């Protein structure tokens, strides 16, 4: 890696740390009914967006004016794509915080524990995706894919239970909000999987 790419990687990881923190806040808001955590998410999202814009500009500059000796620009292209994945994960974390605030007045739903399990899988995937960025490890992508399959199973199970086993006495708004929450989690998992794939491309030069 050249000096410029090392700096780019470092900035991506700093952005990733904010995204990981946003996921933790979203989990606390949704699963622990933590209002303070939910309120912190918007400020986090602004910081994430600032990183995204700056890193994108840096990538464009490197692509237009590559430093002398930089022969392979796929690293820059991959970083430019994966920061979009990170930015979207941050957006979904903020969305989950907004869902959590709307759920605060309601009683805890019977499927809250299963949603927490799904959330923890997603957080683990985000952590693994950042590890792949830090270590430039193509093999981590396989571990992320296994977890993504589990998250898809979680989503299918919870969606089916929430939509098709709703009793007439259940609060429809709560069901809609929980379906939104698990949809956001499923999308977080997809973006984490994308990051693993992009790093595999950086390392191997092969798209999967």
mmCIF file of C-alpha atoms in Angstrom:
data_model
loop_
_atom_site.group_PDB
_atom_site.id
_atom_site.type_symbol
_atom_site.label_atom_id
_atom_site.label_comp_id
_atom_site.label_asym_id
_atom_site.label_seq_id
_atom_site.Cartn_x
_atom_site.Cartn_y
_atom_site.Cartn_z
ATOM 1 C CA UNK A 1 0.000 0.000 0.000
ATOM 2 C CA UNK A 2 1.198 3.515 -0.776
ATOM 3 C CA UNK A 3 1.089 6.303 1.798
ATOM 4 C CA UNK A 4 -2.089 7.668 0.183
ATOM 5 C CA UNK A 5 -3.865 4.315 0.350
ATOM 6 C CA UNK A 6 -2.823 3.790 3.974
ATOM 7 C CA UNK A 7 -4.296 7.163 4.857
ATOM 8 C CA UNK A 8 -7.477 6.303 2.951
ATOM 9 C CA UNK A 9 -7.742 2.973 4.766
ATOM 10 C CA UNK A 10 -7.252 4.723 8.106
ATOM 11 C CA UNK A 11 -10.036 7.222 7.367
ATOM 12 C CA UNK A 12 -12.376 4.423 6.268
ATOM 13 C CA UNK A 13 -11.714 2.642 9.568
ATOM 14 C CA UNK A 14 -12.387 5.830 11.529
ATOM 15 C CA UNK A 15 -15.690 6.145 9.693
ATOM 16 C CA UNK A 16 -16.324 2.469 10.387
ATOM 17 C CA UNK A 17 -15.753 2.978 14.116
ATOM 18 C CA UNK A 18 -18.481 5.627 14.124
ATOM 19 C CA UNK A 19 -20.811 3.291 12.227
ATOM 20 C CA UNK A 20 -20.118 0.482 14.689
ATOM 21 C CA UNK A 21 -20.840 2.873 17.557
ATOM 22 C CA UNK A 22 -24.107 3.896 15.867
ATOM 23 C CA UNK A 23 -25.141 0.235 15.671
ATOM 24 C CA UNK A 24 -24.434 -0.149 19.386
ATOM 25 C CA UNK A 25 -26.531 2.928 20.178
ATOM 26 C CA UNK A 26 -29.364 1.631 17.992
ATOM 27 C CA UNK A 27 -29.282 -1.719 19.785
ATOM 28 C CA UNK A 28 -29.418 0.006 23.158
ATOM 29 C CA UNK A 29 -32.319 2.165 21.987
ATOM 30 C CA UNK A 30 -34.344 -0.731 20.581
ATOM 31 C CA UNK A 31 -33.482 -3.571 22.943
ATOM 32 C CA UNK A 32 -32.842 -1.682 26.201
ATOM 33 C CA UNK A 33 -35.362 1.122 25.575
ATOM 34 C CA UNK A 34 -32.593 3.676 26.051
ATOM 35 C CA UNK A 35 -33.893 7.116 25.057
ATOM 36 C CA UNK A 36 -30.508 8.816 25.462
ATOM 37 C CA UNK A 37 -28.927 6.355 23.022
ATOM 38 C CA UNK A 38 -31.690 6.988 20.492
ATOM 39 C CA UNK A 39 -31.186 10.743 20.758
ATOM 40 C CA UNK A 40 -27.430 10.451 20.145
ATOM 41 C CA UNK A 41 -27.886 8.714 16.808
ATOM 42 C CA UNK A 42 -28.608 11.796 14.701
ATOM 43 C CA UNK A 43 -25.366 13.472 15.779
ATOM 44 C CA UNK A 44 -23.522 10.248 14.976
ATOM 45 C CA UNK A 45 -25.147 10.120 11.554
ATOM 46 C CA UNK A 46 -23.994 13.663 10.760
ATOM 47 C CA UNK A 47 -20.404 12.716 11.602
ATOM 48 C CA UNK A 48 -20.667 9.600 9.448
ATOM 49 C CA UNK A 49 -21.991 11.665 6.534
ATOM 50 C CA UNK A 50 -19.093 14.119 6.913
ATOM 51 C CA UNK A 51 -16.589 11.271 6.741
ATOM 52 C CA UNK A 52 -18.387 9.850 3.716
ATOM 53 C CA UNK A 53 -18.220 13.116 1.779
ATOM 54 C CA UNK A 54 -14.558 13.721 2.609
ATOM 55 C CA UNK A 55 -13.423 10.180 1.793
ATOM 56 C CA UNK A 56 -15.397 10.228 -1.448
ATOM 57 C CA UNK A 57 -13.615 13.438 -2.469
ATOM 58 C CA UNK A 58 -10.249 11.899 -1.573
ATOM 59 C CA UNK A 59 -11.049 8.826 -3.685
ATOM 60 C CA UNK A 60 -12.083 10.932 -6.666
ATOM 61 C CA UNK A 61 -8.857 12.929 -6.383
ATOM 62 C CA UNK A 62 -6.775 9.737 -6.373
ATOM 63 C CA UNK A 63 -8.662 8.337 -9.358
ATOM 64 C CA UNK A 64 -8.293 11.528 -11.389
ATOM 65 C CA UNK A 65 -4.725 12.288 -10.327
ATOM 66 C CA UNK A 66 -3.135 8.999 -9.233
ATOM 67 C CA UNK A 67 0.231 9.472 -7.500
ATOM 68 C CA UNK A 68 3.295 8.394 -9.411
ATOM 69 C CA UNK A 69 3.876 4.684 -8.943
ATOM 70 C CA UNK A 70 0.255 3.831 -8.044
ATOM 71 C CA UNK A 71 -0.455 1.130 -10.624
ATOM 72 C CA UNK A 72 -3.565 -0.570 -9.282
ATOM 73 C CA UNK A 73 -6.545 1.677 -8.639
ATOM 74 C CA UNK A 74 -8.996 -1.091 -7.716
ATOM 75 C CA UNK A 75 -8.211 -0.408 -4.045
ATOM 76 C CA UNK A 76 -9.418 3.174 -4.392
ATOM 77 C CA UNK A 77 -12.506 2.096 -6.327
ATOM 78 C CA UNK A 78 -13.366 -0.539 -3.713
ATOM 79 C CA UNK A 79 -12.926 1.909 -0.828
ATOM 80 C CA UNK A 80 -15.142 4.399 -2.633
ATOM 81 C CA UNK A 81 -17.877 1.776 -2.939
ATOM 82 C CA UNK A 82 -17.630 0.378 0.573
ATOM 83 C CA UNK A 83 -17.917 3.783 2.266
ATOM 84 C CA UNK A 84 -21.351 3.947 0.654
ATOM 85 C CA UNK A 85 -22.166 0.670 2.403
ATOM 86 C CA UNK A 86 -20.933 2.115 5.700
ATOM 87 C CA UNK A 87 -22.977 5.278 5.188
ATOM 88 C CA UNK A 88 -26.118 3.241 4.562
ATOM 89 C CA UNK A 89 -25.513 1.140 7.687
ATOM 90 C CA UNK A 90 -25.324 4.390 9.646
ATOM 91 C CA UNK A 91 -28.606 5.535 8.095
ATOM 92 C CA UNK A 92 -30.330 2.287 9.040
ATOM 93 C CA UNK A 93 -29.015 2.539 12.608
ATOM 94 C CA UNK A 94 -30.581 6.008 12.818
ATOM 95 C CA UNK A 95 -33.835 4.652 11.383
ATOM 96 C CA UNK A 96 -33.881 1.949 14.060
ATOM 97 C CA UNK A 97 -33.402 4.635 16.704
ATOM 98 C CA UNK A 98 -36.483 6.436 15.375
ATOM 99 C CA UNK A 99 -38.459 3.191 15.493
ATOM 100 C CA UNK A 100 -37.298 2.643 19.075
ATOM 101 C CA UNK A 101 -38.542 6.075 20.166
ATOM 102 C CA UNK A 102 -42.004 5.291 18.764
ATOM 103 C CA UNK A 103 -42.008 1.950 20.609
ATOM 104 C CA UNK A 104 -41.051 3.379 24.018
ATOM 105 C CA UNK A 105 -44.670 3.920 25.215
ATOM 106 C CA UNK A 106 -45.632 0.347 24.243
ATOM 107 C CA UNK A 107 -45.202 -2.844 26.231
ATOM 108 C CA UNK A 108 -42.294 -5.119 25.344
ATOM 109 C CA UNK A 109 -43.307 -7.407 22.467
ATOM 110 C CA UNK A 110 -43.043 -11.218 22.894
ATOM 111 C CA UNK A 111 -40.575 -11.405 19.985
ATOM 112 C CA UNK A 112 -38.257 -8.743 21.412
ATOM 113 C CA UNK A 113 -35.714 -11.351 22.511
ATOM 114 C CA UNK A 114 -35.495 -12.918 19.036
ATOM 115 C CA UNK A 115 -35.084 -9.449 17.504
ATOM 116 C CA UNK A 116 -32.215 -8.824 19.913
ATOM 117 C CA UNK A 117 -30.532 -12.042 18.738
ATOM 118 C CA UNK A 118 -30.901 -10.877 15.127
ATOM 119 C CA UNK A 119 -29.472 -7.489 16.070
ATOM 120 C CA UNK A 120 -26.426 -9.079 17.699
ATOM 121 C CA UNK A 121 -25.758 -11.120 14.564
ATOM 122 C CA UNK A 122 -25.846 -7.927 12.495
ATOM 123 C CA UNK A 123 -23.477 -6.120 14.858
ATOM 124 C CA UNK A 124 -21.101 -9.059 14.643
ATOM 125 C CA UNK A 125 -21.213 -8.830 10.840
ATOM 126 C CA UNK A 126 -20.394 -5.120 10.901
ATOM 127 C CA UNK A 127 -17.445 -5.815 13.224
ATOM 128 C CA UNK A 128 -16.194 -8.565 10.905
ATOM 129 C CA UNK A 129 -16.523 -6.335 7.860
ATOM 130 C CA UNK A 130 -14.347 -3.701 9.541
ATOM 131 C CA UNK A 131 -11.835 -6.389 10.484
ATOM 132 C CA UNK A 132 -11.635 -7.335 6.816
ATOM 133 C CA UNK A 133 -10.906 -3.682 5.970
ATOM 134 C CA UNK A 134 -8.264 -3.414 8.688
ATOM 135 C CA UNK A 135 -6.461 -6.660 7.853
ATOM 136 C CA UNK A 136 -7.289 -6.761 4.122
ATOM 137 C CA UNK A 137 -8.442 -10.306 4.746
ATOM 138 C CA UNK A 138 -10.451 -11.880 1.933
ATOM 139 C CA UNK A 139 -11.315 -14.947 4.029
ATOM 140 C CA UNK A 140 -13.401 -12.932 6.499
ATOM 141 C CA UNK A 141 -15.993 -12.507 3.760
ATOM 142 C CA UNK A 142 -16.881 -16.198 4.014
ATOM 143 C CA UNK A 143 -17.587 -15.838 7.740
ATOM 144 C CA UNK A 144 -19.749 -12.798 7.053
ATOM 145 C CA UNK A 145 -21.740 -14.724 4.424
ATOM 146 C CA UNK A 146 -22.547 -17.508 6.916
ATOM 147 C CA UNK A 147 -23.874 -14.933 9.365
ATOM 148 C CA UNK A 148 -25.816 -13.212 6.585
ATOM 149 C CA UNK A 149 -27.619 -16.473 5.848
ATOM 150 C CA UNK A 150 -28.526 -16.698 9.547
ATOM 151 C CA UNK A 151 -29.820 -13.112 9.527
ATOM 152 C CA UNK A 152 -31.948 -13.896 6.468
ATOM 153 C CA UNK A 153 -33.404 -16.852 8.378
ATOM 154 C CA UNK A 154 -34.067 -14.585 11.374
ATOM 155 C CA UNK A 155 -35.849 -12.109 9.125
ATOM 156 C CA UNK A 156 -38.022 -14.742 7.446
ATOM 157 C CA UNK A 157 -38.974 -16.278 10.803
ATOM 158 C CA UNK A 158 -39.767 -12.977 12.514
ATOM 159 C CA UNK A 159 -41.603 -11.505 9.539
ATOM 160 C CA UNK A 160 -43.801 -14.588 9.310
ATOM 161 C CA UNK A 161 -44.569 -14.529 13.031
ATOM 162 C CA UNK A 162 -45.200 -10.793 13.203
ATOM 163 C CA UNK A 163 -47.396 -10.590 10.110
ATOM 164 C CA UNK A 164 -49.257 -13.893 10.187
ATOM 165 C CA UNK A 165 -49.732 -14.653 13.876
ATOM 166 C CA UNK A 166 -50.976 -11.254 14.972
ATOM 167 C CA UNK A 167 -53.920 -11.495 17.345
ATOM 168 C CA UNK A 168 -56.837 -9.066 16.878
ATOM 169 C CA UNK A 169 -55.906 -7.448 20.180
ATOM 170 C CA UNK A 170 -52.331 -6.720 19.069
ATOM 171 C CA UNK A 171 -51.344 -3.137 18.345
ATOM 172 C CA UNK A 172 -50.997 -2.938 14.561
ATOM 173 C CA UNK A 173 -48.652 0.061 14.776
ATOM 174 C CA UNK A 174 -46.268 -1.944 16.970
ATOM 175 C CA UNK A 175 -46.248 -4.782 14.436
ATOM 176 C CA UNK A 176 -45.499 -2.369 11.583
ATOM 177 C CA UNK A 177 -42.665 -0.755 13.558
ATOM 178 C CA UNK A 178 -41.109 -4.113 14.426
ATOM 179 C CA UNK A 179 -41.321 -5.242 10.795
ATOM 180 C CA UNK A 180 -39.528 -2.031 9.834
ATOM 181 C CA UNK A 181 -36.853 -2.692 12.465
ATOM 182 C CA UNK A 182 -36.086 -6.206 11.228
ATOM 183 C CA UNK A 183 -36.066 -4.957 7.635
ATOM 184 C CA UNK A 184 -33.474 -2.345 8.567
ATOM 185 C CA UNK A 185 -31.417 -5.038 10.299
ATOM 186 C CA UNK A 186 -31.591 -7.253 7.234
ATOM 187 C CA UNK A 187 -30.307 -4.376 5.111
ATOM 188 C CA UNK A 188 -27.459 -3.690 7.560
ATOM 189 C CA UNK A 189 -26.426 -7.321 7.158
ATOM 190 C CA UNK A 190 -26.522 -7.013 3.362
ATOM 191 C CA UNK A 191 -24.258 -3.965 3.399
ATOM 192 C CA UNK A 192 -21.814 -5.667 5.777
ATOM 193 C CA UNK A 193 -21.712 -8.591 3.331
ATOM 194 C CA UNK A 194 -21.011 -6.153 0.495
ATOM 195 C CA UNK A 195 -18.013 -4.768 2.385
ATOM 196 C CA UNK A 196 -16.560 -8.250 2.800
ATOM 197 C CA UNK A 197 -16.972 -8.869 -0.931
ATOM 198 C CA UNK A 198 -15.338 -5.585 -1.845
ATOM 199 C CA UNK A 199 -12.308 -6.340 0.331
ATOM 200 C CA UNK A 200 -12.045 -9.799 -1.235
ATOM 201 C CA UNK A 201 -11.894 -8.042 -4.611
ATOM 202 C CA UNK A 202 -9.172 -5.687 -3.352
ATOM 203 C CA UNK A 203 -7.079 -8.642 -2.177
ATOM 204 C CA UNK A 204 -7.681 -11.171 -4.969
ATOM 205 C CA UNK A 205 -8.746 -9.045 -7.930
ATOM 206 C CA UNK A 206 -11.693 -11.407 -8.423
ATOM 207 C CA UNK A 207 -15.342 -10.448 -8.087
ATOM 208 C CA UNK A 208 -17.599 -12.885 -6.272
#
